[in-house]
Coordinates of C-alpha atoms and ligand atoms in Angstrom, one line a residue:
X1202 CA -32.5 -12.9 -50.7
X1203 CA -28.6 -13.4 -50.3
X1204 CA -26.9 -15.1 -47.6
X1205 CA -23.2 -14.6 -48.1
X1206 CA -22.6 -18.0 -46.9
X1207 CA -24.6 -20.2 -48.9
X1208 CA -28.1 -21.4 -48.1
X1209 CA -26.7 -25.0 -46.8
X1210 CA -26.4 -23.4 -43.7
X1211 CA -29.8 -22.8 -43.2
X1212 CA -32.4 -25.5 -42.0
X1213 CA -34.8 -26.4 -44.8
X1214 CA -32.6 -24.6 -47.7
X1215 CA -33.9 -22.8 -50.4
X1216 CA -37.7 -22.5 -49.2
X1217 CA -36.5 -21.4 -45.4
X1218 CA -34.3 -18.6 -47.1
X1219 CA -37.4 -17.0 -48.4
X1220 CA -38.4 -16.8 -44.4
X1221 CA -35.2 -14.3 -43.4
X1222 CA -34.1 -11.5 -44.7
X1223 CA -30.8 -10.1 -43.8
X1224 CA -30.5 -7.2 -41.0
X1225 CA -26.9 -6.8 -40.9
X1226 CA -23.9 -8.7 -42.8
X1227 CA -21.3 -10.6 -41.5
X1228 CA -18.8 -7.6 -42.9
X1229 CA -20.6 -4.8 -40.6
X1230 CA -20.8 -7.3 -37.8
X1231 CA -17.1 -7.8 -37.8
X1232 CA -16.3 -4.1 -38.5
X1233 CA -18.7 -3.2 -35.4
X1234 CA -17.3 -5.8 -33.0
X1235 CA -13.7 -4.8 -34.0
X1236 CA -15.3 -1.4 -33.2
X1237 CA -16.1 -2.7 -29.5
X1238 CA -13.2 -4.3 -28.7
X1239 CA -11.1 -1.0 -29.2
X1240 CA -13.7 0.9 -26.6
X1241 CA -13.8 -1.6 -24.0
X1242 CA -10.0 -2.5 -24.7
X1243 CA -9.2 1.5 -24.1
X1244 CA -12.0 1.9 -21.3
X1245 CA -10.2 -1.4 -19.3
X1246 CA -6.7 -0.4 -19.9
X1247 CA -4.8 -2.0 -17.1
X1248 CA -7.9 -3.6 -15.7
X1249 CA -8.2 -7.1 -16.4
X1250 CA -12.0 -7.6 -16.3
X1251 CA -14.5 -10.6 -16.1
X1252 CA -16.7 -11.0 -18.9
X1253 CA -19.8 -12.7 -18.1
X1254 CA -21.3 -14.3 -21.3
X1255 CA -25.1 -15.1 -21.1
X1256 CA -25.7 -18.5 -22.7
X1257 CA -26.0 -19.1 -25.4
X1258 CA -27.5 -16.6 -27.9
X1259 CA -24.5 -14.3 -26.8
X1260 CA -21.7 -16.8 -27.3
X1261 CA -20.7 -16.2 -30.8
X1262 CA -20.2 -12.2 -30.0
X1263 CA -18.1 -12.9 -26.9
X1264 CA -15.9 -15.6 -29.2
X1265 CA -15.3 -12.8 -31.6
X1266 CA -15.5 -10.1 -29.4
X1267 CA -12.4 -11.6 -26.9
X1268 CA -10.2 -12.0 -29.8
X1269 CA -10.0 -8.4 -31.0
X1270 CA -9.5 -7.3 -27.2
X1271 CA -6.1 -5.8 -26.6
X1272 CA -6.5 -6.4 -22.3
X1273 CA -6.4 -9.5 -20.5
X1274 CA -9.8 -11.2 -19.8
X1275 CA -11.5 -13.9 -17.8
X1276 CA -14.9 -15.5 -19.0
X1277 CA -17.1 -17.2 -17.1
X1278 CA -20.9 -18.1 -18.6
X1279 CA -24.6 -17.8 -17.0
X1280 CA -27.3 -19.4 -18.5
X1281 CA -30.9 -18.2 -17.6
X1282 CA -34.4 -19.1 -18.8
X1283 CA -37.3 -16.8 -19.0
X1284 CA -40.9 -18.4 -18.4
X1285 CA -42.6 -18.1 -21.8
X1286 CA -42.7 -19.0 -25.1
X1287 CA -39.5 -18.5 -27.4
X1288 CA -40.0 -15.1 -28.6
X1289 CA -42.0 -13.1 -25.7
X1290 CA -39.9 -12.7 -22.3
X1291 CA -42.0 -13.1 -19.4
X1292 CA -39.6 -11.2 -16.9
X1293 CA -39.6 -13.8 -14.7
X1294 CA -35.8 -15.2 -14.7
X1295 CA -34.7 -18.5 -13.3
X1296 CA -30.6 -19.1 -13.3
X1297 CA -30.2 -22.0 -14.7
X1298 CA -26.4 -22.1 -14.6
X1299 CA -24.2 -20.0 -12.4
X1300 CA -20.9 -18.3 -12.4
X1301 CA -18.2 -20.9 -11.5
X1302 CA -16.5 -18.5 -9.0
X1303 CA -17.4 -15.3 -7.0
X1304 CA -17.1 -12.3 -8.1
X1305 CA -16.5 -10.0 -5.7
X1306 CA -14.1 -6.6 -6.3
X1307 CA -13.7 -7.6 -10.0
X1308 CA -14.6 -5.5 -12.7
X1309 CA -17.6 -7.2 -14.8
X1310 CA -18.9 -6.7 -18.3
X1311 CA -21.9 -8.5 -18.8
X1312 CA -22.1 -9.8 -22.6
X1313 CA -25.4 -9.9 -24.5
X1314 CA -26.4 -11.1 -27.5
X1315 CA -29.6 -8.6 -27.8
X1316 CA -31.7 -6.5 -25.2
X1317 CA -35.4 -6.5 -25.6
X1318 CA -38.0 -5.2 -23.4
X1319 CA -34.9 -5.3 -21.0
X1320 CA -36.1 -8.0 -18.0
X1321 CA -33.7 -10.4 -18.3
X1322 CA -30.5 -8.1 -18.0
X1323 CA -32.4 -5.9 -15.4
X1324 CA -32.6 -9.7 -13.1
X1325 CA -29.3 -10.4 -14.0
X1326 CA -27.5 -6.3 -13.3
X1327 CA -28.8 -6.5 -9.6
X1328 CA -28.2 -10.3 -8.9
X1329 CA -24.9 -9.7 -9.9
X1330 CA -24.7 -6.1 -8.2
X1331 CA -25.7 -7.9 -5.1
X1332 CA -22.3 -10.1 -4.6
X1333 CA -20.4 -7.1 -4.8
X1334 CA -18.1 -6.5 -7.8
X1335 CA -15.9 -3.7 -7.8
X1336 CA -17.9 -2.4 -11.3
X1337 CA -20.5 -3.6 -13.4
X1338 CA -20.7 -2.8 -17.3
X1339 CA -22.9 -4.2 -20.3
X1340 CA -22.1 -4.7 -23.9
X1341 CA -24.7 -5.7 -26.4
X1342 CA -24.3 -6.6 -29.8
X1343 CA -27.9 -5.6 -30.5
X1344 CA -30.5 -3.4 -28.9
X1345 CA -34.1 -2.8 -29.5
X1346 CA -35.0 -0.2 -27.3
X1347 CA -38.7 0.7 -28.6
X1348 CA -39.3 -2.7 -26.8
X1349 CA -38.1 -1.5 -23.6
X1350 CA -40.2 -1.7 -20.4
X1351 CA -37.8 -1.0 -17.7
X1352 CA -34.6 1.4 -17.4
X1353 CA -31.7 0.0 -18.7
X1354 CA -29.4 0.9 -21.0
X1355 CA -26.3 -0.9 -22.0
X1356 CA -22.5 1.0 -21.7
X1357 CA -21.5 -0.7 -24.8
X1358 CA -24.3 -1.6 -27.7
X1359 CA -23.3 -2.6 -31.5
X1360 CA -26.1 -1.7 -33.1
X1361 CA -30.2 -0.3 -32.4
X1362 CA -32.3 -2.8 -34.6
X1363 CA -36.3 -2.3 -35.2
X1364 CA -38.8 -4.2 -33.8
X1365 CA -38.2 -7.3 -35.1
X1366 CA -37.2 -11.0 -34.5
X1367 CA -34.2 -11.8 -35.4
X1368 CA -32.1 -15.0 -36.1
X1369 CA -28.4 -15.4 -37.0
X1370 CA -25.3 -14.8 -35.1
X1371 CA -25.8 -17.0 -32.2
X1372 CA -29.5 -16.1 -31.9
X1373 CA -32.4 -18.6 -32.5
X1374 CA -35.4 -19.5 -33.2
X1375 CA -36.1 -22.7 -31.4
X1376 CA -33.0 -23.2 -31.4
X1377 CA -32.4 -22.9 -35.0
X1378 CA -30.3 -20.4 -37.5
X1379 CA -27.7 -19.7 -35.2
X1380 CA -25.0 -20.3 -37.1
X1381 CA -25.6 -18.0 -40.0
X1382 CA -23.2 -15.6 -40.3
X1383 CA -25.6 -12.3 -41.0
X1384 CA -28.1 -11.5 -39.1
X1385 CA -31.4 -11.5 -40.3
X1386 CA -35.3 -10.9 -39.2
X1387 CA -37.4 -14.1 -39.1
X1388 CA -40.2 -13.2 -41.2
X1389 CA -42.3 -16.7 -40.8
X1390 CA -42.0 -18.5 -37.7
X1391 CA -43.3 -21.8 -38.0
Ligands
5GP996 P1 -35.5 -9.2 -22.8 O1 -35.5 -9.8 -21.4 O2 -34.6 -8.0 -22.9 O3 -36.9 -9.0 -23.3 O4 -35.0 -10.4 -23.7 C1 -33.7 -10.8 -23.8 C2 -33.6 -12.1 -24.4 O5 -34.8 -12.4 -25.3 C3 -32.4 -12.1 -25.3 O6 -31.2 -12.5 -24.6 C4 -32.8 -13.2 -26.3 O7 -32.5 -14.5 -25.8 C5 -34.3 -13.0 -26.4 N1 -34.7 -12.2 -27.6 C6 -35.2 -10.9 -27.5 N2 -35.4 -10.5 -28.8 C7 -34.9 -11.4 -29.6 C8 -34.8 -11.5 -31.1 O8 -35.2 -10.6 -31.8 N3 -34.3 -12.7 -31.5 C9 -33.9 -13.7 -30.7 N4 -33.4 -14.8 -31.3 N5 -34.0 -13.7 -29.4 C10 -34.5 -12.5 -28.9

């Protein structure tokens, strides 16, 4: 088990290392997102779209992502909550923080950390379809689709990961690891 950034950055040390295992480094990430950037930068060229950032697993790829973008963005955060425990989505979606302005005739790219069985985007694609933007787009960092129980597919995905849960990179578990730098699959959760 190697963490490139030291295990100090993991809760619990040394015996919580044993617990993850790393996915994807923090090299491929950046190589991927800088990857990204140049597709959405080319596909918005003289657009200057709205990127929507779903709190908070998502907010580390949108803070990297913005920075290798050669077009001017806005950002603007939503935060909802799936009834359930913390690693199986319910599909029922409450918003528990909105957009601060409307979004009507501007172009939108919906930023997510990691699509599952899909629920959550699928609620959040046709509330936002439903105040009228002029497009709708979705990047994902990560994508799992063997979990997938409705159609959806994102128009921008860094990278199809296994069946597994994984920590790192903005996403946690119980709100934990999400500031390591690799990505890796919780093998314990306790
Ligand atoms: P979906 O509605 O697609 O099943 O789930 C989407 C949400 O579930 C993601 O935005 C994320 O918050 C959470 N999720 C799904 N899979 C994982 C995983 O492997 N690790 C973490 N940390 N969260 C996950």
């Amino acid at each position: 088990m190697v963490f490139s950034d030291g295990l100090n950055l993991i809760p619990g040390g040394k015996d919580m290392a044993s617990k993850l295992k790393v996915l994807l480094s923090q090299e491929e990430i950046k190589e991927k997102v800088r990857y990204l950037a140049e597709l959405v930068s080319r596909d918005y060229q003289g657009k200057a779209p709205l990127l929507i950032c779903v709190l908070k697993g998502a907010v580390v790829f949108l803070s990297d992502l913005i920075r290798n973008l050669e077009i001017p963005v806005e950002v603007d955060f939503m935060a909802v909550s799936s009834y359930g425990n913390s690693t199986i989505t319910s599909g029922v979606v409450r918003i528990l923080k909105d957009l601060e302005t409307g979004i009507d005739n501007k172009d939108i790219l919906i930023v997510e950390d990691i699509i599952d069985t899909g629920l959550t985007l699928s609620y959040l694609k046709e509330n936002l379809l439903s105040r009228n933007p002029r497009s709708l787009k979705i990047i994902t960092l990560l994508d799992k689709p063997e979990r997938r129980v409705v159609d959806i597919e994102p128009d921008y995905c860094g990278f199809c990961i296994p069946d597994e849960f994984v920590v790192g990179y903005g996403l946690d578990f119980n709100e934990k690891y999400r500031n390591l730098p690799d990505i890796c699959i919780l093998l314990e959760f306790q």
